[in-house]
mmCIF file of N, CA and C in Angstrom:
data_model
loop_
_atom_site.group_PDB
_atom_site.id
_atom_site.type_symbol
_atom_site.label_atom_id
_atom_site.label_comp_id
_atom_site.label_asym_id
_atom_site.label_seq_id
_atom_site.Cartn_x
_atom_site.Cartn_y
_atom_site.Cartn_z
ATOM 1 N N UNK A 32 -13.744 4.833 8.540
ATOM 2 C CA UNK A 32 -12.974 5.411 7.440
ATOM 3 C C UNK A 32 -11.685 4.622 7.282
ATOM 4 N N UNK A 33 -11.118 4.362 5.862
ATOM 5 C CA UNK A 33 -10.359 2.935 5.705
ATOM 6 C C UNK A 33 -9.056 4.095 5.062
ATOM 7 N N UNK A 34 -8.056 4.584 5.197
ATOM 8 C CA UNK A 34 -7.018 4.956 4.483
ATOM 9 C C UNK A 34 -5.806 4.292 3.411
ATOM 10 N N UNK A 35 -5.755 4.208 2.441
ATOM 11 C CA UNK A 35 -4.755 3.283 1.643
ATOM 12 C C UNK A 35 -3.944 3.908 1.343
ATOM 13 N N UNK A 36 -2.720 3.747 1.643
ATOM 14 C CA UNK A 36 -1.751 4.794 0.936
ATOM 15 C C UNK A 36 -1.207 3.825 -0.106
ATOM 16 N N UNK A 37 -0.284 4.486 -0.819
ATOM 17 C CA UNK A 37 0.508 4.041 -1.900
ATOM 18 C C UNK A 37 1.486 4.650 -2.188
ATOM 19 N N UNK A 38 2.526 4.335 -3.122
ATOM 20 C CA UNK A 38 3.733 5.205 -3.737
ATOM 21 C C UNK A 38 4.722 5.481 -2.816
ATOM 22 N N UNK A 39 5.152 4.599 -1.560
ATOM 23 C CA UNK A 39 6.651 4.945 -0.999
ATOM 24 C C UNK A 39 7.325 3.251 -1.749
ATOM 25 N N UNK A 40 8.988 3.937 -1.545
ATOM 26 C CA UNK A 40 9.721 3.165 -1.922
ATOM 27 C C UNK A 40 10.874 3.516 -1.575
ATOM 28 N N UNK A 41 12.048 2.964 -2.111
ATOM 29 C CA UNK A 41 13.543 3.472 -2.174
ATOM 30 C C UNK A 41 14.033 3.735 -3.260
ATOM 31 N N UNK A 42 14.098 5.453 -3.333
ATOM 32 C CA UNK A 42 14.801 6.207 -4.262
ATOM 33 C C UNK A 42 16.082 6.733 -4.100
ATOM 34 N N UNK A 43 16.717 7.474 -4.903
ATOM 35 C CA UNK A 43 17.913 8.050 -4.596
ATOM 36 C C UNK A 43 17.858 9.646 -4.013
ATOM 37 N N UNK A 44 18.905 9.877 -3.585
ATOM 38 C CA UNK A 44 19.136 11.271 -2.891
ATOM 39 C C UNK A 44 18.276 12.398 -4.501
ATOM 40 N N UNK A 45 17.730 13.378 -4.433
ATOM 41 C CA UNK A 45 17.335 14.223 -5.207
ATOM 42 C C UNK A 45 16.635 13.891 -5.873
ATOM 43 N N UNK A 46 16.253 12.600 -5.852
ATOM 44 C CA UNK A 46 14.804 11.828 -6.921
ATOM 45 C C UNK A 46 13.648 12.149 -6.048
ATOM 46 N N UNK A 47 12.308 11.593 -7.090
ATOM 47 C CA UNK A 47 11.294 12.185 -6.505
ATOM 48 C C UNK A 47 10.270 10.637 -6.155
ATOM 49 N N UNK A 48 9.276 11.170 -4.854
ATOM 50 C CA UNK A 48 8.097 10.041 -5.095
ATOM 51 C C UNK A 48 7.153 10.854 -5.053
ATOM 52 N N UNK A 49 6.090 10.149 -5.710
ATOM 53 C CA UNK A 49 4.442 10.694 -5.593
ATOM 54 C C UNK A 49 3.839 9.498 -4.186
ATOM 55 N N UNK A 50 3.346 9.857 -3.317
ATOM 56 C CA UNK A 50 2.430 9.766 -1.947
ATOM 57 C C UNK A 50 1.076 9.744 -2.675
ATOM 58 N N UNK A 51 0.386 8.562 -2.843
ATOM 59 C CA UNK A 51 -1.359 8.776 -2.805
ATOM 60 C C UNK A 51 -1.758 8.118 -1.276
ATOM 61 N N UNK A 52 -3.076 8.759 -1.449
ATOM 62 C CA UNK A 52 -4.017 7.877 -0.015
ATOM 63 C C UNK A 52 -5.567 7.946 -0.283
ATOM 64 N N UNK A 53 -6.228 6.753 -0.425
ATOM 65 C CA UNK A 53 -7.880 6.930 -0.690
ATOM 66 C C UNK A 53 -8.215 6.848 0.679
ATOM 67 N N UNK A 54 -9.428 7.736 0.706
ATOM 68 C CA UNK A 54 -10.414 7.053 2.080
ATOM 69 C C UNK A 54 -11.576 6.638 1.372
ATOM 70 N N UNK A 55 -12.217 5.437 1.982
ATOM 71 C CA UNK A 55 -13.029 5.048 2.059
ATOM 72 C C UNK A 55 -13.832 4.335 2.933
ATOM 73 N N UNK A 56 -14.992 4.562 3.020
ATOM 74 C CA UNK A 56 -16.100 4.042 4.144
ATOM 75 C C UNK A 56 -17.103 5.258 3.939
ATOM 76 N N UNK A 57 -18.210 5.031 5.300
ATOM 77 C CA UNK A 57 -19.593 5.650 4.875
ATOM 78 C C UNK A 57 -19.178 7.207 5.294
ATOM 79 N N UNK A 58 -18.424 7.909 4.754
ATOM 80 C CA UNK A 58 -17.749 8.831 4.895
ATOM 81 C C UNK A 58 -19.136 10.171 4.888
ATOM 82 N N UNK A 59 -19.054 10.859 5.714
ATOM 83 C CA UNK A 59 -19.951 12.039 5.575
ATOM 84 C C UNK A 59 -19.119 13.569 4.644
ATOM 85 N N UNK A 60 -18.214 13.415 5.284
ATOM 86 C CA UNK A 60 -17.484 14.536 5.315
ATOM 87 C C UNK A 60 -16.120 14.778 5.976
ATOM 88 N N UNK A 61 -15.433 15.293 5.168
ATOM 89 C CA UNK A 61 -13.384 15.050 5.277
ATOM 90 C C UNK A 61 -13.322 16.391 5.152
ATOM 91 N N UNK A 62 -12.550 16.803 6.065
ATOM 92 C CA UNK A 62 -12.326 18.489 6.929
ATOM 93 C C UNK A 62 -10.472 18.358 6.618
ATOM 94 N N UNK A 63 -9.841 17.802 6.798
ATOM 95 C CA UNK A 63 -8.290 18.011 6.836
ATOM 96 C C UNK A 63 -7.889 16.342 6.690
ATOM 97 N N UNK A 64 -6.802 16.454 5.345
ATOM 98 C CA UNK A 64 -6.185 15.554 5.096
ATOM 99 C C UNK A 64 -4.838 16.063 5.260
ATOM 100 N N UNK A 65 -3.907 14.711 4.950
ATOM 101 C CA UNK A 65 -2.323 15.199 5.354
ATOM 102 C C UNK A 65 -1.487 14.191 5.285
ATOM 103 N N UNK A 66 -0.586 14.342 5.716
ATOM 104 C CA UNK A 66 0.601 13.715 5.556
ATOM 105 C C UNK A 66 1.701 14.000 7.123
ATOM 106 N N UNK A 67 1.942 12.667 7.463
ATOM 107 C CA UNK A 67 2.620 12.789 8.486
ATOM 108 C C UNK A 67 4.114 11.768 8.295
ATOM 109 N N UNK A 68 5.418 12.239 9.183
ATOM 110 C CA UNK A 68 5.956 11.070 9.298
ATOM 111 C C UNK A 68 6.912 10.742 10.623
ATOM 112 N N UNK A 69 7.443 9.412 10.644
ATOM 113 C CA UNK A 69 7.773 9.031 11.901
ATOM 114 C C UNK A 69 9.243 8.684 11.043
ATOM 115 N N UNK A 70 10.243 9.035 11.583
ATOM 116 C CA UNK A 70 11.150 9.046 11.217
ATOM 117 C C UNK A 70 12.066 8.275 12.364
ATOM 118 N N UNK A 71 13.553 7.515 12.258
ATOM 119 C CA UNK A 71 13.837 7.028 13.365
ATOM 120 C C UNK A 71 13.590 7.260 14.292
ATOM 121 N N UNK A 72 13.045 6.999 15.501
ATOM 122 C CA UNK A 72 12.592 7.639 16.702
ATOM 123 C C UNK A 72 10.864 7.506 16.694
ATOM 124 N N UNK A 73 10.648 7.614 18.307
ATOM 125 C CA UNK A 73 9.342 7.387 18.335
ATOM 126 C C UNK A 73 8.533 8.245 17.861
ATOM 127 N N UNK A 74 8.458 9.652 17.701
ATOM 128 C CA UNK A 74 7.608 11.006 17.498
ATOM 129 C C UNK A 74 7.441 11.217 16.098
ATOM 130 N N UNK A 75 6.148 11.450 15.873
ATOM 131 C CA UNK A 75 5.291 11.604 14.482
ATOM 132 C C UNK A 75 5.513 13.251 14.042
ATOM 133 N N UNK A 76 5.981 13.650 13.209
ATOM 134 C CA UNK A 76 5.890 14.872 12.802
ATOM 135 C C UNK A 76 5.145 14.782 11.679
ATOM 136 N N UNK A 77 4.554 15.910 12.079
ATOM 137 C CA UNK A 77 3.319 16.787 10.461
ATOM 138 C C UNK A 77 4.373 17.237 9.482
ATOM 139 N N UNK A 78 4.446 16.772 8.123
ATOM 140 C CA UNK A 78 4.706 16.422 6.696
ATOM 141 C C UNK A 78 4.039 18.116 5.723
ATOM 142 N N UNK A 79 2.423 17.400 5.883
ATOM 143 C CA UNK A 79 2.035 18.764 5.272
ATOM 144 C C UNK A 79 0.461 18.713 5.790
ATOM 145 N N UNK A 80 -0.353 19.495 5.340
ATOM 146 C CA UNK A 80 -1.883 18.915 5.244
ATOM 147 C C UNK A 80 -2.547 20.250 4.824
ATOM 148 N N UNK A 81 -3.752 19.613 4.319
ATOM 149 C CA UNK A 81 -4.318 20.536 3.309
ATOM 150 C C UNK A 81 -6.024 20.538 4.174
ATOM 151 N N UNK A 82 -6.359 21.526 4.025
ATOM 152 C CA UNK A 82 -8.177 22.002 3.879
ATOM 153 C C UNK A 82 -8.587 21.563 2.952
ATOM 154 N N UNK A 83 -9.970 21.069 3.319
ATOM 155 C CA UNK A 83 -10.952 20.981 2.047
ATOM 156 C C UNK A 83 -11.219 22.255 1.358
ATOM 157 N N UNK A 84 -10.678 23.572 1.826
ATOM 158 C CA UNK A 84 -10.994 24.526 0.684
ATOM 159 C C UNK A 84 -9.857 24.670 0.238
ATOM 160 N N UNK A 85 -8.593 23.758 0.442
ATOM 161 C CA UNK A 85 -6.884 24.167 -0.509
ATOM 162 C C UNK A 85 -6.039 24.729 0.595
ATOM 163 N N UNK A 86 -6.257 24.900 1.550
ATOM 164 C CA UNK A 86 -4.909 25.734 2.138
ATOM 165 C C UNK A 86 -4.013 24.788 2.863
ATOM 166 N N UNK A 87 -2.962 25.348 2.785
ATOM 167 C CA UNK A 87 -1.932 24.527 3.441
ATOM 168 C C UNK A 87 -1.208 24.418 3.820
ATOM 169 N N UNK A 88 -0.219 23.991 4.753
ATOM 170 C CA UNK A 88 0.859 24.051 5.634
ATOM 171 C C UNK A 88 1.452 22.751 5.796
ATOM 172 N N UNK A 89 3.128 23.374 5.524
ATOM 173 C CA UNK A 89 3.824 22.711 5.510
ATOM 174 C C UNK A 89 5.010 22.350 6.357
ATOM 175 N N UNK A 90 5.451 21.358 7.384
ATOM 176 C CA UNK A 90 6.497 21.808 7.667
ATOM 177 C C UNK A 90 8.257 22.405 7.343
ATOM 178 N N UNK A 91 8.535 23.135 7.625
ATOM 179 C CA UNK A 91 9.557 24.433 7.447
ATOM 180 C C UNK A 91 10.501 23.455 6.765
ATOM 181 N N UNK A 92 11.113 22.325 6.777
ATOM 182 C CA UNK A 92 12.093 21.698 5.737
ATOM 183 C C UNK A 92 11.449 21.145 4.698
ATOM 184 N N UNK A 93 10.274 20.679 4.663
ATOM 185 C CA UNK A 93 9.732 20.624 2.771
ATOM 186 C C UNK A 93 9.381 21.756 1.812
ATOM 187 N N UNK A 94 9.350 22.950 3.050
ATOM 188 C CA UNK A 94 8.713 24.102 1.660
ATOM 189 C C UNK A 94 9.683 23.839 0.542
ATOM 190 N N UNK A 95 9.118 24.176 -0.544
ATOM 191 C CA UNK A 95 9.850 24.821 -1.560
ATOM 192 C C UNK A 95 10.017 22.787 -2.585
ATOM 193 N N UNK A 96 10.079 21.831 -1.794
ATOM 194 C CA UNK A 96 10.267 20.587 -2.154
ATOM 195 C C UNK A 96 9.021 19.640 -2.384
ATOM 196 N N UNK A 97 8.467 19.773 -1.654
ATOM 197 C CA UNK A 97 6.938 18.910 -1.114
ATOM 198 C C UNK A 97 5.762 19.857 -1.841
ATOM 199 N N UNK A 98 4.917 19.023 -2.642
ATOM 200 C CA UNK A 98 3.804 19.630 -2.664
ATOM 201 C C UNK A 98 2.548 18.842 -2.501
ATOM 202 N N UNK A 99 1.443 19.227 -1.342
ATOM 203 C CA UNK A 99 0.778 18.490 -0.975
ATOM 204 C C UNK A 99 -0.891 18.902 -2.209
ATOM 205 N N UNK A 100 -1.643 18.015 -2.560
ATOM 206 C CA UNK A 100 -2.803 18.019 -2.892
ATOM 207 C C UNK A 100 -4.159 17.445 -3.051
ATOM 208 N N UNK A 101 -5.211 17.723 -2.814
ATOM 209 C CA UNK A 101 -6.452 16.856 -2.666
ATOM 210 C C UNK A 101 -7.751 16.807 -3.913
ATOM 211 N N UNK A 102 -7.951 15.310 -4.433
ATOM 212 C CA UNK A 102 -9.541 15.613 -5.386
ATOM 213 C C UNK A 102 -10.376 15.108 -4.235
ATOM 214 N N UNK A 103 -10.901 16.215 -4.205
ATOM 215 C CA UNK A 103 -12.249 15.790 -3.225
ATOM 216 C C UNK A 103 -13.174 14.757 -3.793
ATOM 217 N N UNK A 104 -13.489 14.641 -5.100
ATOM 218 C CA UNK A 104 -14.586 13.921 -5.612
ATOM 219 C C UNK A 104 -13.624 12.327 -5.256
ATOM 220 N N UNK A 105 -12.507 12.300 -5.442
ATOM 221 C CA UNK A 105 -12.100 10.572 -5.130
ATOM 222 C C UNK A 105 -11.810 10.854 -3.952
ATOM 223 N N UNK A 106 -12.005 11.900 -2.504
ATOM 224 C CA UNK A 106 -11.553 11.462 -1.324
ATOM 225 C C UNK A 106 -9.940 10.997 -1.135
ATOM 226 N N UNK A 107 -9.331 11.705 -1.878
ATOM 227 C CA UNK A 107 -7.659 11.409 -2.394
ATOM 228 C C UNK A 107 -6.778 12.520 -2.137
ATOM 229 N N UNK A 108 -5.386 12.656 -1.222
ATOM 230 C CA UNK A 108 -4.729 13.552 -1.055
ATOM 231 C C UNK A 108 -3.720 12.999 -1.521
ATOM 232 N N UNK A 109 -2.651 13.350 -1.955
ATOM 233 C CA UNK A 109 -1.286 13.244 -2.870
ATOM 234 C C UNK A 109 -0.006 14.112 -2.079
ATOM 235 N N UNK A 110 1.088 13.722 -2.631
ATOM 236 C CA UNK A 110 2.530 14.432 -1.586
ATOM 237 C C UNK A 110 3.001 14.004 -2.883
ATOM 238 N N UNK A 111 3.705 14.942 -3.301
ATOM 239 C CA UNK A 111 4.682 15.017 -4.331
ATOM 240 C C UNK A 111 5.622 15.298 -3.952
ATOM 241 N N UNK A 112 6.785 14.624 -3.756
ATOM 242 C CA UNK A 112 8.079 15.288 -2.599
ATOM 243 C C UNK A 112 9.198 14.912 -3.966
ATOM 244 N N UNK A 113 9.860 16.058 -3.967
ATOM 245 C CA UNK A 113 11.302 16.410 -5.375
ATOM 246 C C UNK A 113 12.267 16.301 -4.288
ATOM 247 N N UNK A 114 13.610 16.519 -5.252
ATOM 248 C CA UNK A 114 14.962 16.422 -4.828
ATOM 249 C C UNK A 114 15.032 15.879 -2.784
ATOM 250 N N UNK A 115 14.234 14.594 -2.669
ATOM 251 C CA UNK A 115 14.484 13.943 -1.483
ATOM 252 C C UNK A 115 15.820 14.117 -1.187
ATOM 253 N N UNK A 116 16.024 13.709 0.087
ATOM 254 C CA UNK A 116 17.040 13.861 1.084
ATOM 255 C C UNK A 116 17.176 12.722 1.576
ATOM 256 N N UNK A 117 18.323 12.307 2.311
ATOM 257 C CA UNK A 117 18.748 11.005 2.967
ATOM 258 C C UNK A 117 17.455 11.419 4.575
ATOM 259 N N UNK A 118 17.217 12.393 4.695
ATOM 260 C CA UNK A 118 16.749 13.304 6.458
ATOM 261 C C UNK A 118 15.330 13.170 5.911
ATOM 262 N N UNK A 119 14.727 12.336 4.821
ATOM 263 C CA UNK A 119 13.568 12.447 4.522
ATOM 264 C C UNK A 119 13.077 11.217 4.668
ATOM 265 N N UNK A 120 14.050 10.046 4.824
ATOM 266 C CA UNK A 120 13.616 8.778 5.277
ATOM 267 C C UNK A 120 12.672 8.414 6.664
ATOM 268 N N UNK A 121 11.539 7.849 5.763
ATOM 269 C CA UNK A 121 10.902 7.450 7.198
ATOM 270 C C UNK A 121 9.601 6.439 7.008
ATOM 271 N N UNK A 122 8.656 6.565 7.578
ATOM 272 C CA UNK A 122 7.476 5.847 7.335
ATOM 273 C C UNK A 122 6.319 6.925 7.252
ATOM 274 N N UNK A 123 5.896 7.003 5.967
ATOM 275 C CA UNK A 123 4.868 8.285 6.054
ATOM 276 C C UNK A 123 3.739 7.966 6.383
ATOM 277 N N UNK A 124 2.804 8.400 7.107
ATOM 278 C CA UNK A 124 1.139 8.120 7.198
ATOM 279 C C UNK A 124 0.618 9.208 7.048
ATOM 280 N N UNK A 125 -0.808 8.638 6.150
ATOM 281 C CA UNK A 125 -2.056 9.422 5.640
ATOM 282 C C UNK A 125 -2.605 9.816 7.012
ATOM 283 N N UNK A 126 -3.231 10.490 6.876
ATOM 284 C CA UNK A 126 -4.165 11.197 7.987
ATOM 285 C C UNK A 126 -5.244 11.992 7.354
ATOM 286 N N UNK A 127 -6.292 11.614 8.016
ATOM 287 C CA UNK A 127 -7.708 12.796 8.002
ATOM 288 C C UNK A 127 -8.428 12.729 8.898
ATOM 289 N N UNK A 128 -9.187 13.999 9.012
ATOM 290 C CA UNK A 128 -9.863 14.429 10.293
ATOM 291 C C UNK A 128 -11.357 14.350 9.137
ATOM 292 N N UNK A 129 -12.599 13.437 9.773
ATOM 293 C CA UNK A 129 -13.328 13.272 8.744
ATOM 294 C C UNK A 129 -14.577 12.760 9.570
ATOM 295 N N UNK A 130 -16.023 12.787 8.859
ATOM 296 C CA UNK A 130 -16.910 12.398 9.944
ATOM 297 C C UNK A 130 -18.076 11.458 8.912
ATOM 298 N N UNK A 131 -18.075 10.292 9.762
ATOM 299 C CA UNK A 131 -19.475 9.858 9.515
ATOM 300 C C UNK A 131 -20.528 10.285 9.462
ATOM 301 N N UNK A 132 -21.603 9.712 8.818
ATOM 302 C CA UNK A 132 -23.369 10.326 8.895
ATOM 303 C C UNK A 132 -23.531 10.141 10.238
ATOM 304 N N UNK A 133 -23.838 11.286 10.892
ATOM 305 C CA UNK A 133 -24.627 11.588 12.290
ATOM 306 C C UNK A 133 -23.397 11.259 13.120
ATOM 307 N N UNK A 134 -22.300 11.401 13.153
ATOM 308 C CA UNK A 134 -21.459 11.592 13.865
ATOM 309 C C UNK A 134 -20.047 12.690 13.916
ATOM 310 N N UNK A 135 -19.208 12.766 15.146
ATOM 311 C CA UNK A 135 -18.565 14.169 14.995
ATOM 312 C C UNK A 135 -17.080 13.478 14.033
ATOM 313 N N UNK A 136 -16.532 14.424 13.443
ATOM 314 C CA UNK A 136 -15.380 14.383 13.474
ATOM 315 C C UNK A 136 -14.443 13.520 14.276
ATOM 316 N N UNK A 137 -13.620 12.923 13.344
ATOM 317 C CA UNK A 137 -12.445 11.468 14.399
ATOM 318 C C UNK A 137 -11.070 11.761 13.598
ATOM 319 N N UNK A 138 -10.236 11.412 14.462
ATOM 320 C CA UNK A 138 -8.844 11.523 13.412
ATOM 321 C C UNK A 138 -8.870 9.929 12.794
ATOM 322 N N UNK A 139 -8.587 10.104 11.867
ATOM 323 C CA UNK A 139 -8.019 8.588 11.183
ATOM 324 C C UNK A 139 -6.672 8.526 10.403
ATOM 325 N N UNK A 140 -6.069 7.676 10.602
ATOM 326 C CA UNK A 140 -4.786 7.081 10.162
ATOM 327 C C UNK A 140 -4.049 5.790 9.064
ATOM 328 N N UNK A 141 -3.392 5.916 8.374
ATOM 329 C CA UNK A 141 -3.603 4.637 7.322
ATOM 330 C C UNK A 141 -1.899 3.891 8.003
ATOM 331 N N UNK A 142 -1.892 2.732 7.615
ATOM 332 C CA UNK A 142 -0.814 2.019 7.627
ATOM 333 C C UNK A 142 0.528 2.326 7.735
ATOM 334 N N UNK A 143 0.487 3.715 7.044
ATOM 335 C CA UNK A 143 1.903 4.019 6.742
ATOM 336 C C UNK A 143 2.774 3.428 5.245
ATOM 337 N N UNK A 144 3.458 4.088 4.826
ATOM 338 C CA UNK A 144 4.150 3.752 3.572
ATOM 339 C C UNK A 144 5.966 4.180 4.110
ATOM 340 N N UNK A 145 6.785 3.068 3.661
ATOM 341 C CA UNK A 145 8.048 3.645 4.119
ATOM 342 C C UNK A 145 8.599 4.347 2.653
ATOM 343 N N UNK A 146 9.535 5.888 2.895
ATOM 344 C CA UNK A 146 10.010 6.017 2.092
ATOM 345 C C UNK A 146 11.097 5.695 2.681
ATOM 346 N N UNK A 147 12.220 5.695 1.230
ATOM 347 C CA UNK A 147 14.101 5.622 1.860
ATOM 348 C C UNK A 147 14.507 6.310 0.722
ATOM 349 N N UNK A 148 15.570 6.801 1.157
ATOM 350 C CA UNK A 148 16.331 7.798 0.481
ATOM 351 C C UNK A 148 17.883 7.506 0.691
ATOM 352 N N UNK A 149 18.071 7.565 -0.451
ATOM 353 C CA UNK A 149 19.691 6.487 0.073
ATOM 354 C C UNK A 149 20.779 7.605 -0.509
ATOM 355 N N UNK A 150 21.665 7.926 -0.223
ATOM 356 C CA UNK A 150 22.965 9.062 -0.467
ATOM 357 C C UNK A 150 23.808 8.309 -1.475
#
């Protein structure tokens, strides 16, 4: 499973970016997509992530800012993040928990996209 993200950059304090990510490969089936990020420092924190039936969780400083979403038919999850923050800078990575034909479930990870958020 191949993850591409797209759409980080450097915006200003309270501007917005759109987050895409395709998967592709001989994909069977994608159980949880998401959004993670690594922010100065070594430790990855969970962003948001969604079910293949819509539900979702977010961590406690994007509610209300971040909205995460998935088309299943393109294998595509999205992060719509509004009025950014300078504390929102980081390197975001795609994530899904997803399984090949005749095999279990694997986590997979894409490249990462840096956002920046400048004051």
């Amino acid at each position: 499973v191949q993850l591409v993200e797209s759409g980080g950059g450097l915006v200003q304090a309270g501007g917005s970016l759109r987050l895409s990510c395709a998967a592709s490969g001989s994909i069977f089936s994608i159980n949880v997509m998401g959004w993670y990020r690594r922010a100065p420092g070594p430790q990855r924190e969970m962003v948001a992530i969604i079910g293949s039936g819509g539900n979702t969780n977010y961590a406690e400083s994007m509610k209300g800012r971040f909205t995460i979403s998935r088309d299943n038919a393109k294998n595509t999850v999205y992060l719509q993040m509004n009025n950014l923050k300078p504390e929102d800078t980081g390197v975001y990575y795609c994530y899904t928990l997803a399984g090949l034909a005749g095999q279990k479930l694997n986590n997979y990870w894409g490249q990462g996209t840096l956002v920046t958020v400048s004051s």
